């Protein structure tokens, strides 16, 4: 009798161990368990840890709750400005409702992948090439909204969508390179013109200062000579400054002496127009012929004697300064 009890107890223990092994399940921290009993969904979602199910009746499905990184294959399309491009992207999503992700869609990963490809093609057709290259943040938000709208009913939440690369034809790349080169050249010309404008203003201010102080022009010329002489050149060419000629033109001319003769006045006036070429090298302009002014009585062909009486033009004229001499 005792032996039969021991055998029954051993049998029951074995059956219990087998049942426990068949019913025991472990759900990981990043997973959730969905139990289907005879094909029907149980209301509770099993939390992480140790759990039991009814063998041969219940079936436990584990759903991953981690964020899934899914690359979207490159899609070829035509933009709104008729440019053929190939665009690829990446989608970040996760499951927020394990029961809906298991029941409402056959394979939520495949469904999200197809939806992402379709949305990417739609975005390419609605956008221009400049938007794909420069305004990607706005396109990412629009693509995320297009994918997330149907995915909410599947128990899936799209966290982020990023456009990775935009492939352009070689002809378009060359055209964009020429456009960028032309734009760079335009900016360089504008910068050079601005620099010329600023330099001209500074030169005008410097010329105004030199006009007020003529000695500054001579000092600047001497500085130029020093700068050129530092190069140890055998030949030194100096321009003849035009301001020096204007300075000589403004110089006061010699006036007639009260007791001077016409010839001495002519010589003095002629000598006053000859520039001093000993200071600065350069070509010397030829002096214009001077006309000796005549007195009214000389213009009439008359002369005066020493005592003041008028005479004829044939009479000798006394030398200047000797009037009244015997």
PDB file of C-alpha atoms in Angstrom:
ATOM      1  CA  UNK A   1       0.000   0.000   0.000  1.00  0.00           C
ATOM      2  CA  UNK A   2       2.788   2.354   0.897  1.00  0.00           C
ATOM      3  CA  UNK A   3       4.562   1.534  -2.300  1.00  0.00           C
ATOM      4  CA  UNK A   4       1.518   2.393  -4.343  1.00  0.00           C
ATOM      5  CA  UNK A   5       1.245   5.754  -2.598  1.00  0.00           C
ATOM      6  CA  UNK A   6       4.886   6.502  -3.292  1.00  0.00           C
ATOM      7  CA  UNK A   7       4.465   5.605  -6.943  1.00  0.00           C
ATOM      8  CA  UNK A   8       1.368   7.807  -7.273  1.00  0.00           C
ATOM      9  CA  UNK A   9       3.121  10.695  -5.592  1.00  0.00           C
ATOM     10  CA  UNK A  10       6.123  10.333  -7.884  1.00  0.00           C
ATOM     11  CA  UNK A  11       3.838  10.243 -10.903  1.00  0.00           C
ATOM     12  CA  UNK A  12       1.922  13.316  -9.802  1.00  0.00           C
ATOM     13  CA  UNK A  13       5.187  15.155  -9.165  1.00  0.00           C
ATOM     14  CA  UNK A  14       6.468  14.253 -12.584  1.00  0.00           C
ATOM     15  CA  UNK A  15       3.260  15.413 -14.186  1.00  0.00           C
ATOM     16  CA  UNK A  16       3.419  18.653 -12.221  1.00  0.00           C
ATOM     17  CA  UNK A  17       6.990  19.283 -13.286  1.00  0.00           C
ATOM     18  CA  UNK A  18       6.101  18.622 -16.900  1.00  0.00           C
ATOM     19  CA  UNK A  19       3.071  20.893 -16.673  1.00  0.00           C
ATOM     20  CA  UNK A  20       5.087  23.625 -15.007  1.00  0.00           C
ATOM     21  CA  UNK A  21       7.740  23.382 -17.669  1.00  0.00           C
ATOM     22  CA  UNK A  22       5.129  23.613 -20.391  1.00  0.00           C
ATOM     23  CA  UNK A  23       3.273  26.503 -18.789  1.00  0.00           C
ATOM     24  CA  UNK A  24       6.194  28.630 -17.615  1.00  0.00           C
ATOM     25  CA  UNK A  25       7.227  31.624 -19.759  1.00  0.00           C
ATOM     26  CA  UNK A  26       9.718  34.465 -19.266  1.00  0.00           C
ATOM     27  CA  UNK A  27       9.040  37.894 -20.744  1.00  0.00           C
ATOM     28  CA  UNK A  28      12.088  40.171 -21.089  1.00  0.00           C
ATOM     29  CA  UNK A  29      12.194  43.768 -19.933  1.00  0.00           C
ATOM     30  CA  UNK A  30      11.932  45.259 -23.440  1.00  0.00           C
ATOM     31  CA  UNK A  31       9.102  42.904 -24.435  1.00  0.00           C
ATOM     32  CA  UNK A  32       5.399  42.543 -23.739  1.00  0.00           C
ATOM     33  CA  UNK A  33       3.425  39.293 -23.869  1.00  0.00           C
ATOM     34  CA  UNK A  34       0.131  38.936 -25.728  1.00  0.00           C
ATOM     35  CA  UNK A  35      -1.803  35.748 -24.881  1.00  0.00           C
ATOM     36  CA  UNK A  36      -4.223  34.146 -27.306  1.00  0.00           C
ATOM     37  CA  UNK A  37      -6.420  31.504 -25.685  1.00  0.00           C
ATOM     38  CA  UNK A  38      -7.963  29.229 -28.286  1.00  0.00           C
ATOM     39  CA  UNK A  39      -7.396  31.973 -30.818  1.00  0.00           C
ATOM     40  CA  UNK A  40      -9.042  34.698 -28.783  1.00  0.00           C
ATOM     41  CA  UNK A  41      -7.161  37.634 -27.290  1.00  0.00           C
ATOM     42  CA  UNK A  42      -6.909  37.742 -23.534  1.00  0.00           C
ATOM     43  CA  UNK A  43      -7.520  41.175 -22.095  1.00  0.00           C
ATOM     44  CA  UNK A  44      -4.279  41.392 -20.177  1.00  0.00           C
ATOM     45  CA  UNK A  45      -0.882  42.069 -21.675  1.00  0.00           C
ATOM     46  CA  UNK A  46       1.757  40.168 -19.790  1.00  0.00           C
ATOM     47  CA  UNK A  47       4.381  42.400 -18.195  1.00  0.00           C
ATOM     48  CA  UNK A  48       8.110  41.569 -18.088  1.00  0.00           C
ATOM     49  CA  UNK A  49       9.110  38.709 -15.803  1.00  0.00           C
ATOM     50  CA  UNK A  50       7.934  35.156 -15.085  1.00  0.00           C
ATOM     51  CA  UNK A  51       4.431  34.212 -16.218  1.00  0.00           C
ATOM     52  CA  UNK A  52       2.344  31.075 -16.698  1.00  0.00           C
ATOM     53  CA  UNK A  53      -0.001  30.026 -19.470  1.00  0.00           C
ATOM     54  CA  UNK A  54      -2.257  27.041 -19.990  1.00  0.00           C
ATOM     55  CA  UNK A  55      -0.398  24.525 -22.095  1.00  0.00           C
ATOM     56  CA  UNK A  56      -2.016  23.504 -25.352  1.00  0.00           C
ATOM     57  CA  UNK A  57      -4.668  26.182 -24.825  1.00  0.00           C
ATOM     58  CA  UNK A  58      -2.854  29.454 -24.552  1.00  0.00           C
ATOM     59  CA  UNK A  59      -0.251  30.817 -26.969  1.00  0.00           C
ATOM     60  CA  UNK A  60       2.054  33.628 -25.840  1.00  0.00           C
ATOM     61  CA  UNK A  61       3.315  36.140 -28.450  1.00  0.00           C
ATOM     62  CA  UNK A  62       6.149  38.423 -27.451  1.00  0.00           C
ATOM     63  CA  UNK A  63       6.191  41.908 -28.972  1.00  0.00           C
ATOM     64  CA  UNK A  64       9.387  43.983 -28.981  1.00  0.00           C
ATOM     65  CA  UNK A  65       8.903  47.475 -27.537  1.00  0.00           C
ATOM     66  CA  UNK A  66      12.303  48.859 -28.535  1.00  0.00           C
ATOM     67  CA  UNK A  67      12.766  51.628 -31.104  1.00  0.00           C
ATOM     68  CA  UNK A  68      13.296  50.042 -34.504  1.00  0.00           C
ATOM     69  CA  UNK A  69      15.645  51.660 -37.024  1.00  0.00           C
ATOM     70  CA  UNK A  70      14.454  50.797 -40.506  1.00  0.00           C
ATOM     71  CA  UNK A  71      16.258  52.008 -43.637  1.00  0.00           C
ATOM     72  CA  UNK A  72      14.009  52.989 -46.528  1.00  0.00           C
ATOM     73  CA  UNK A  73      15.327  51.798 -49.910  1.00  0.00           C
ATOM     74  CA  UNK A  74      16.312  54.527 -52.361  1.00  0.00           C
ATOM     75  CA  UNK A  75      13.322  55.765 -54.324  1.00  0.00           C
ATOM     76  CA  UNK A  76      13.651  57.357 -57.756  1.00  0.00           C
ATOM     77  CA  UNK A  77      11.230  60.109 -58.663  1.00  0.00           C
ATOM     78  CA  UNK A  78      10.760  63.391 -60.508  1.00  0.00           C
ATOM     79  CA  UNK A  79      10.592  66.590 -58.515  1.00  0.00           C
ATOM     80  CA  UNK A  80       8.131  69.397 -59.153  1.00  0.00           C
ATOM     81  CA  UNK A  81      10.726  71.252 -61.238  1.00  0.00           C
ATOM     82  CA  UNK A  82      11.247  68.149 -63.472  1.00  0.00           C
ATOM     83  CA  UNK A  83      14.535  66.854 -62.066  1.00  0.00           C
ATOM     84  CA  UNK A  84      15.092  63.101 -61.689  1.00  0.00           C
ATOM     85  CA  UNK A  85      16.536  62.212 -58.277  1.00  0.00           C
ATOM     86  CA  UNK A  86      17.071  59.182 -56.067  1.00  0.00           C
ATOM     87  CA  UNK A  87      16.335  59.677 -52.370  1.00  0.00           C
ATOM     88  CA  UNK A  88      16.782  57.270 -49.486  1.00  0.00           C
ATOM     89  CA  UNK A  89      15.730  57.749 -45.867  1.00  0.00           C
ATOM     90  CA  UNK A  90      15.588  56.078 -42.464  1.00  0.00           C
ATOM     91  CA  UNK A  91      12.585  55.639 -40.144  1.00  0.00           C
ATOM     92  CA  UNK A  92      12.643  55.375 -36.347  1.00  0.00           C
ATOM     93  CA  UNK A  93       9.493  53.872 -34.808  1.00  0.00           C
ATOM     94  CA  UNK A  94       8.345  51.773 -31.863  1.00  0.00           C
ATOM     95  CA  UNK A  95       5.297  49.772 -30.751  1.00  0.00           C
ATOM     96  CA  UNK A  96       3.084  51.470 -28.186  1.00  0.00           C
ATOM     97  CA  UNK A  97       0.158  49.022 -28.263  1.00  0.00           C
ATOM     98  CA  UNK A  98       1.329  45.370 -28.467  1.00  0.00           C
ATOM     99  CA  UNK A  99      -2.182  43.953 -28.928  1.00  0.00           C
ATOM    100  CA  UNK A 100      -2.997  46.246 -31.870  1.00  0.00           C
ATOM    101  CA  UNK A 101       0.392  45.638 -33.485  1.00  0.00           C
ATOM    102  CA  UNK A 102      -0.259  41.900 -33.300  1.00  0.00           C
ATOM    103  CA  UNK A 103      -3.952  41.806 -34.182  1.00  0.00           C
ATOM    104  CA  UNK A 104      -4.657  44.713 -36.537  1.00  0.00           C
ATOM    105  CA  UNK A 105      -1.774  44.232 -38.959  1.00  0.00           C
ATOM    106  CA  UNK A 106      -0.135  41.082 -40.220  1.00  0.00           C
ATOM    107  CA  UNK A 107       3.459  42.357 -40.078  1.00  0.00           C
ATOM    108  CA  UNK A 108       3.787  45.861 -38.714  1.00  0.00           C
ATOM    109  CA  UNK A 109       7.438  46.177 -39.748  1.00  0.00           C
ATOM    110  CA  UNK A 110       6.676  45.361 -43.377  1.00  0.00           C
ATOM    111  CA  UNK A 111       3.657  47.669 -43.287  1.00  0.00           C
ATOM    112  CA  UNK A 112       5.718  50.580 -41.967  1.00  0.00           C
ATOM    113  CA  UNK A 113       8.401  49.933 -44.587  1.00  0.00           C
ATOM    114  CA  UNK A 114       5.939  50.030 -47.475  1.00  0.00           C
ATOM    115  CA  UNK A 115       4.221  53.103 -46.107  1.00  0.00           C
ATOM    116  CA  UNK A 116       7.592  54.879 -45.781  1.00  0.00           C
ATOM    117  CA  UNK A 117       8.510  54.114 -49.402  1.00  0.00           C
ATOM    118  CA  UNK A 118       5.158  55.336 -50.688  1.00  0.00           C
ATOM    119  CA  UNK A 119       5.339  58.524 -48.623  1.00  0.00           C
ATOM    120  CA  UNK A 120       8.892  59.190 -49.775  1.00  0.00           C
ATOM    121  CA  UNK A 121       7.839  58.994 -53.420  1.00  0.00           C
ATOM    122  CA  UNK A 122       4.980  61.364 -52.725  1.00  0.00           C
ATOM    123  CA  UNK A 123       7.279  63.855 -51.001  1.00  0.00           C
ATOM    124  CA  UNK A 124       9.690  63.789 -53.955  1.00  0.00           C
ATOM    125  CA  UNK A 125       6.897  64.610 -56.397  1.00  0.00           C
ATOM    126  CA  UNK A 126       5.614  67.520 -54.289  1.00  0.00           C
ATOM    127  CA  UNK A 127       8.989  69.153 -53.590  1.00  0.00           C
ATOM    128  CA  UNK A 128      11.514  71.050 -55.641  1.00  0.00           C
ATOM    129  CA  UNK A 129      15.182  70.216 -55.934  1.00  0.00           C
ATOM    130  CA  UNK A 130      16.280  73.169 -53.801  1.00  0.00           C
ATOM    131  CA  UNK A 131      13.975  72.017 -50.999  1.00  0.00           C
ATOM    132  CA  UNK A 132      15.432  68.504 -51.096  1.00  0.00           C
ATOM    133  CA  UNK A 133      18.948  69.901 -50.840  1.00  0.00           C
ATOM    134  CA  UNK A 134      18.541  72.735 -48.367  1.00  0.00           C
ATOM    135  CA  UNK A 135      15.178  72.516 -46.565  1.00  0.00           C
ATOM    136  CA  UNK A 136      15.280  68.896 -45.410  1.00  0.00           C
ATOM    137  CA  UNK A 137      13.938  69.589 -41.941  1.00  0.00           C
ATOM    138  CA  UNK A 138      10.582  70.629 -43.304  1.00  0.00           C
ATOM    139  CA  UNK A 139      10.445  67.605 -45.591  1.00  0.00           C
ATOM    140  CA  UNK A 140      11.318  65.300 -42.693  1.00  0.00           C
ATOM    141  CA  UNK A 141       8.400  66.638 -40.682  1.00  0.00           C
ATOM    142  CA  UNK A 142       6.001  66.183 -43.590  1.00  0.00           C
ATOM    143  CA  UNK A 143       7.259  62.648 -44.227  1.00  0.00           C
ATOM    144  CA  UNK A 144       6.903  61.761 -40.552  1.00  0.00           C
ATOM    145  CA  UNK A 145       3.308  62.993 -40.528  1.00  0.00           C
ATOM    146  CA  UNK A 146       2.442  60.980 -43.633  1.00  0.00           C
ATOM    147  CA  UNK A 147       3.824  57.750 -42.156  1.00  0.00           C
ATOM    148  CA  UNK A 148       2.525  58.280 -38.631  1.00  0.00           C
ATOM    149  CA  UNK A 149      -1.117  58.885 -39.623  1.00  0.00           C
ATOM    150  CA  UNK A 150      -1.946  55.267 -40.646  1.00  0.00           C
ATOM    151  CA  UNK A 151       0.578  53.753 -38.233  1.00  0.00           C
ATOM    152  CA  UNK A 152      -1.319  55.040 -35.185  1.00  0.00           C
ATOM    153  CA  UNK A 153      -4.108  52.534 -35.852  1.00  0.00           C
ATOM    154  CA  UNK A 154      -1.549  49.723 -35.918  1.00  0.00           C
ATOM    155  CA  UNK A 155      -0.277  50.512 -32.436  1.00  0.00           C
ATOM    156  CA  UNK A 156       2.967  51.914 -33.879  1.00  0.00           C
ATOM    157  CA  UNK A 157       4.384  55.371 -33.209  1.00  0.00           C
ATOM    158  CA  UNK A 158       6.858  56.973 -35.612  1.00  0.00           C
ATOM    159  CA  UNK A 159       9.500  58.899 -33.676  1.00  0.00           C
ATOM    160  CA  UNK A 160      11.565  60.404 -36.472  1.00  0.00           C
ATOM    161  CA  UNK A 161      12.151  60.256 -40.217  1.00  0.00           C
ATOM    162  CA  UNK A 162      15.385  61.455 -41.809  1.00  0.00           C
ATOM    163  CA  UNK A 163      16.305  61.850 -45.482  1.00  0.00           C
ATOM    164  CA  UNK A 164      19.824  60.479 -45.770  1.00  0.00           C
ATOM    165  CA  UNK A 165      21.011  61.159 -49.293  1.00  0.00           C
ATOM    166  CA  UNK A 166      19.843  62.753 -52.537  1.00  0.00           C
ATOM    167  CA  UNK A 167      21.500  61.383 -55.665  1.00  0.00           C
ATOM    168  CA  UNK A 168      21.530  63.632 -58.743  1.00  0.00           C
ATOM    169  CA  UNK A 169      22.399  62.874 -62.375  1.00  0.00           C
ATOM    170  CA  UNK A 170      25.885  63.793 -63.541  1.00  0.00           C
ATOM    171  CA  UNK A 171      24.563  66.447 -65.918  1.00  0.00           C
ATOM    172  CA  UNK A 172      22.689  68.120 -63.086  1.00  0.00           C
ATOM    173  CA  UNK A 173      25.791  68.034 -60.901  1.00  0.00           C
ATOM    174  CA  UNK A 174      27.805  69.789 -63.614  1.00  0.00           C
ATOM    175  CA  UNK A 175      25.085  72.386 -64.080  1.00  0.00           C
ATOM    176  CA  UNK A 176      24.972  73.081 -60.353  1.00  0.00           C
ATOM    177  CA  UNK A 177      28.760  73.338 -60.287  1.00  0.00           C
ATOM    178  CA  UNK A 178      28.686  75.939 -63.069  1.00  0.00           C
ATOM    179  CA  UNK A 179      25.954  77.844 -61.262  1.00  0.00           C
ATOM    180  CA  UNK A 180      27.947  77.852 -58.033  1.00  0.00           C
ATOM    181  CA  UNK A 181      31.065  78.982 -59.904  1.00  0.00           C
ATOM    182  CA  UNK A 182      29.164  81.845 -61.557  1.00  0.00           C
ATOM    183  CA  UNK A 183      27.740  82.907 -58.220  1.00  0.00           C
ATOM    184  CA  UNK A 184      31.205  82.877 -56.649  1.00  0.00           C
ATOM    185  CA  UNK A 185      32.568  84.956 -59.533  1.00  0.00           C
ATOM    186  CA  UNK A 186      29.720  87.447 -59.156  1.00  0.00           C
ATOM    187  CA  UNK A 187      30.432  87.816 -55.452  1.00  0.00           C
ATOM    188  CA  UNK A 188      34.140  88.273 -56.173  1.00  0.00           C
ATOM    189  CA  UNK A 189      33.397  91.059 -58.664  1.00  0.00           C
ATOM    190  CA  UNK A 190      31.088  92.792 -56.218  1.00  0.00           C
ATOM    191  CA  UNK A 191      33.765  92.603 -53.520  1.00  0.00           C
ATOM    192  CA  UNK A 192      36.401  94.003 -55.909  1.00  0.00           C
ATOM    193  CA  UNK A 193      34.100  96.847 -56.941  1.00  0.00           C
ATOM    194  CA  UNK A 194      33.395  97.659 -53.301  1.00  0.00           C
ATOM    195  CA  UNK A 195      37.113  97.668 -52.593  1.00  0.00           C
ATOM    196  CA  UNK A 196      37.738 100.024 -55.534  1.00  0.00           C
ATOM    197  CA  UNK A 197      35.009 102.352 -54.272  1.00  0.00           C
ATOM    198  CA  UNK A 198      36.489 102.484 -50.795  1.00  0.00           C
ATOM    199  CA  UNK A 199      39.994 102.988 -52.189  1.00  0.00           C
ATOM    200  CA  UNK A 200      38.805 105.825 -54.443  1.00  0.00           C
ATOM    201  CA  UNK A 201      37.201 107.557 -51.471  1.00  0.00           C
ATOM    202  CA  UNK A 202      40.387 107.284 -49.450  1.00  0.00           C
ATOM    203  CA  UNK A 203      42.472 108.526 -52.380  1.00  0.00           C
ATOM    204  CA  UNK A 204      40.116 111.478 -52.808  1.00  0.00           C
ATOM    205  CA  UNK A 205      40.531 112.367 -49.142  1.00  0.00           C
ATOM    206  CA  UNK A 206      44.315 112.053 -49.472  1.00  0.00           C
ATOM    207  CA  UNK A 207      44.307 114.258 -52.581  1.00  0.00           C
ATOM    208  CA  UNK A 208      42.254 116.868 -50.749  1.00  0.00           C
ATOM    209  CA  UNK A 209      44.736 116.860 -47.872  1.00  0.00           C
ATOM    210  CA  UNK A 210      47.682 117.208 -50.260  1.00  0.00           C
ATOM    211  CA  UNK A 211      45.939 120.054 -52.078  1.00  0.00           C
ATOM    212  CA  UNK A 212      45.623 121.943 -48.821  1.00  0.00           C
ATOM    213  CA  UNK A 213      49.272 121.220 -47.944  1.00  0.00           C
ATOM    214  CA  UNK A 214      51.443 121.164 -51.118  1.00  0.00           C
ATOM    215  CA  UNK A 215      54.517 120.058 -49.170  1.00  0.00           C
ATOM    216  CA  UNK A 216      52.807 116.741 -48.490  1.00  0.00           C
ATOM    217  CA  UNK A 217      53.056 115.880 -52.195  1.00  0.00           C
ATOM    218  CA  UNK A 218      56.802 116.394 -52.118  1.00  0.00           C
ATOM    219  CA  UNK A 219      57.099 114.245 -48.990  1.00  0.00           C
ATOM    220  CA  UNK A 220      55.048 111.517 -50.628  1.00  0.00           C
ATOM    221  CA  UNK A 221      57.322 111.649 -53.673  1.00  0.00           C
ATOM    222  CA  UNK A 222      60.373 111.281 -51.458  1.00  0.00           C
ATOM    223  CA  UNK A 223      58.778 108.280 -49.739  1.00  0.00           C
ATOM    224  CA  UNK A 224      58.210 106.703 -53.156  1.00  0.00           C
ATOM    225  CA  UNK A 225      61.860 107.261 -54.025  1.00  0.00           C
ATOM    226  CA  UNK A 226      62.944 105.605 -50.785  1.00  0.00           C
ATOM    227  CA  UNK A 227      60.643 102.631 -51.401  1.00  0.00           C
ATOM    228  CA  UNK A 228      61.914 102.144 -54.943  1.00  0.00           C
ATOM    229  CA  UNK A 229      65.551 102.607 -53.952  1.00  0.00           C
ATOM    230  CA  UNK A 230      65.242  99.818 -51.403  1.00  0.00           C
ATOM    231  CA  UNK A 231      64.901  97.312 -54.287  1.00  0.00           C
ATOM    232  CA  UNK A 232      68.461  98.165 -55.435  1.00  0.00           C
ATOM    233  CA  UNK A 233      67.427  99.025 -58.984  1.00  0.00           C
ATOM    234  CA  UNK A 234      69.969 100.545 -61.368  1.00  0.00           C
ATOM    235  CA  UNK A 235      67.389 102.748 -63.092  1.00  0.00           C
ATOM    236  CA  UNK A 236      64.987 105.027 -61.281  1.00  0.00           C
ATOM    237  CA  UNK A 237      62.107 106.601 -63.196  1.00  0.00           C
ATOM    238  CA  UNK A 238      60.239 109.405 -61.463  1.00  0.00           C
ATOM    239  CA  UNK A 239      57.093 110.995 -62.876  1.00  0.00           C
ATOM    240  CA  UNK A 240      56.970 114.738 -63.142  1.00  0.00           C
ATOM    241  CA  UNK A 241      54.129 115.815 -60.859  1.00  0.00           C
ATOM    242  CA  UNK A 242      51.478 117.957 -62.491  1.00  0.00           C
ATOM    243  CA  UNK A 243      50.852 119.746 -59.216  1.00  0.00           C
ATOM    244  CA  UNK A 244      54.360 121.218 -59.438  1.00  0.00           C
ATOM    245  CA  UNK A 245      53.487 122.888 -62.751  1.00  0.00           C
ATOM    246  CA  UNK A 246      50.295 124.268 -61.253  1.00  0.00           C
ATOM    247  CA  UNK A 247      52.328 125.591 -58.310  1.00  0.00           C
ATOM    248  CA  UNK A 248      54.660 127.374 -60.726  1.00  0.00           C
ATOM    249  CA  UNK A 249      51.705 128.822 -62.606  1.00  0.00           C
ATOM    250  CA  UNK A 250      50.334 130.275 -59.393  1.00  0.00           C
ATOM    251  CA  UNK A 251      53.710 131.848 -58.497  1.00  0.00           C
ATOM    252  CA  UNK A 252      53.631 135.697 -58.570  1.00  0.00           C
ATOM    253  CA  UNK A 253      55.216 137.186 -61.657  1.00  0.00           C
ATOM    254  CA  UNK A 254      57.675 140.106 -61.599  1.00  0.00           C
ATOM    255  CA  UNK A 255      56.060 143.505 -62.225  1.00  0.00           C
ATOM    256  CA  UNK A 256      57.524 146.394 -64.253  1.00  0.00           C
ATOM    257  CA  UNK A 257      59.973 148.708 -62.464  1.00  0.00           C
ATOM    258  CA  UNK A 258      58.935 152.397 -62.580  1.00  0.00           C
ATOM    259  CA  UNK A 259      62.225 153.427 -64.205  1.00  0.00           C
ATOM    260  CA  UNK A 260      62.832 150.149 -66.037  1.00  0.00           C
ATOM    261  CA  UNK A 261      62.883 149.824 -69.785  1.00  0.00           C
ATOM    262  CA  UNK A 262      60.647 147.735 -71.941  1.00  0.00           C
ATOM    263  CA  UNK A 263      63.461 145.315 -72.653  1.00  0.00           C
ATOM    264  CA  UNK A 264      64.222 144.758 -68.983  1.00  0.00           C
ATOM    265  CA  UNK A 265      60.500 144.256 -68.299  1.00  0.00           C
ATOM    266  CA  UNK A 266      60.342 141.677 -71.084  1.00  0.00           C
ATOM    267  CA  UNK A 267      63.380 139.880 -69.744  1.00  0.00           C
ATOM    268  CA  UNK A 268      61.978 139.852 -66.210  1.00  0.00           C
ATOM    269  CA  UNK A 269      58.593 138.639 -67.396  1.00  0.00           C
ATOM    270  CA  UNK A 270      60.157 135.985 -69.593  1.00  0.00           C
ATOM    271  CA  UNK A 271      62.398 134.861 -66.796  1.00  0.00           C
ATOM    272  CA  UNK A 272      59.433 134.509 -64.472  1.00  0.00           C
ATOM    273  CA  UNK A 273      57.798 131.958 -66.775  1.00  0.00           C
ATOM    274  CA  UNK A 274      60.792 129.637 -66.996  1.00  0.00           C
ATOM    275  CA  UNK A 275      60.378 126.776 -64.511  1.00  0.00           C
ATOM    276  CA  UNK A 276      63.233 125.769 -62.320  1.00  0.00           C
ATOM    277  CA  UNK A 277      64.208 122.314 -63.612  1.00  0.00           C
ATOM    278  CA  UNK A 278      67.082 121.892 -61.214  1.00  0.00           C
ATOM    279  CA  UNK A 279      64.766 120.521 -58.491  1.00  0.00           C
ATOM    280  CA  UNK A 280      62.732 117.853 -60.271  1.00  0.00           C
ATOM    281  CA  UNK A 281      63.651 115.792 -63.337  1.00  0.00           C
ATOM    282  CA  UNK A 282      61.219 115.598 -66.201  1.00  0.00           C
ATOM    283  CA  UNK A 283      60.228 117.366 -69.382  1.00  0.00           C
ATOM    284  CA  UNK A 284      60.133 121.177 -69.195  1.00  0.00           C
ATOM    285  CA  UNK A 285      57.315 122.844 -71.107  1.00  0.00           C
ATOM    286  CA  UNK A 286      58.374 125.489 -73.586  1.00  0.00           C
ATOM    287  CA  UNK A 287      57.618 129.050 -72.575  1.00  0.00           C
ATOM    288  CA  UNK A 288      55.134 130.882 -74.766  1.00  0.00           C
ATOM    289  CA  UNK A 289      56.547 133.876 -76.647  1.00  0.00           C
ATOM    290  CA  UNK A 290      55.982 137.076 -74.742  1.00  0.00           C
ATOM    291  CA  UNK A 291      54.784 140.239 -76.429  1.00  0.00           C
ATOM    292  CA  UNK A 292      56.386 143.417 -75.193  1.00  0.00           C
ATOM    293  CA  UNK A 293      53.702 145.996 -74.390  1.00  0.00           C
ATOM    294  CA  UNK A 294      54.076 149.336 -76.011  1.00  0.00           C
ATOM    295  CA  UNK A 295      53.244 152.730 -74.668  1.00  0.00           C
ATOM    296  CA  UNK A 296      50.614 154.807 -76.395  1.00  0.00           C
ATOM    297  CA  UNK A 297      53.088 157.220 -77.879  1.00  0.00           C
ATOM    298  CA  UNK A 298      55.199 154.364 -79.253  1.00  0.00           C
ATOM    299  CA  UNK A 299      52.152 152.778 -80.796  1.00  0.00           C
ATOM    300  CA  UNK A 300      51.545 156.058 -82.656  1.00  0.00           C
ATOM    301  CA  UNK A 301      55.120 156.067 -83.983  1.00  0.00           C
ATOM    302  CA  UNK A 302      56.224 159.018 -81.835  1.00  0.00           C
ATOM    303  CA  UNK A 303      59.118 159.442 -79.428  1.00  0.00           C
ATOM    304  CA  UNK A 304      59.910 162.020 -76.847  1.00  0.00           C
ATOM    305  CA  UNK A 305      63.094 163.973 -76.468  1.00  0.00           C
ATOM    306  CA  UNK A 306      64.989 164.498 -73.286  1.00  0.00           C
ATOM    307  CA  UNK A 307      63.236 167.820 -72.565  1.00  0.00           C
ATOM    308  CA  UNK A 308      59.789 166.242 -73.007  1.00  0.00           C
ATOM    309  CA  UNK A 309      59.013 167.651 -76.509  1.00  0.00           C
ATOM    310  CA  UNK A 310      57.562 165.118 -78.938  1.00  0.00           C
ATOM    311  CA  UNK A 311      59.753 163.970 -81.746  1.00  0.00           C
ATOM    312  CA  UNK A 312      59.566 161.825 -84.842  1.00  0.00           C
ATOM    313  CA  UNK A 313      60.093 158.143 -84.999  1.00  0.00           C
ATOM    314  CA  UNK A 314      63.502 158.615 -86.710  1.00  0.00           C
ATOM    315  CA  UNK A 315      65.019 160.567 -83.874  1.00  0.00           C
ATOM    316  CA  UNK A 316      67.261 158.612 -81.548  1.00  0.00           C
ATOM    317  CA  UNK A 317      65.792 157.739 -78.227  1.00  0.00           C
ATOM    318  CA  UNK A 318      67.939 158.413 -75.156  1.00  0.00           C
ATOM    319  CA  UNK A 319      69.038 155.482 -73.113  1.00  0.00           C
ATOM    320  CA  UNK A 320      66.996 154.707 -70.027  1.00  0.00           C
ATOM    321  CA  UNK A 321      68.129 156.482 -66.890  1.00  0.00           C
ATOM    322  CA  UNK A 322      70.186 159.109 -68.840  1.00  0.00           C
ATOM    323  CA  UNK A 323      67.496 161.772 -69.326  1.00  0.00           C
ATOM    324  CA  UNK A 324      68.844 165.340 -69.152  1.00  0.00           C
ATOM    325  CA  UNK A 325      72.446 164.282 -69.798  1.00  0.00           C
ATOM    326  CA  UNK A 326      74.475 166.596 -72.193  1.00  0.00           C
TER     327      UNK A 326
END
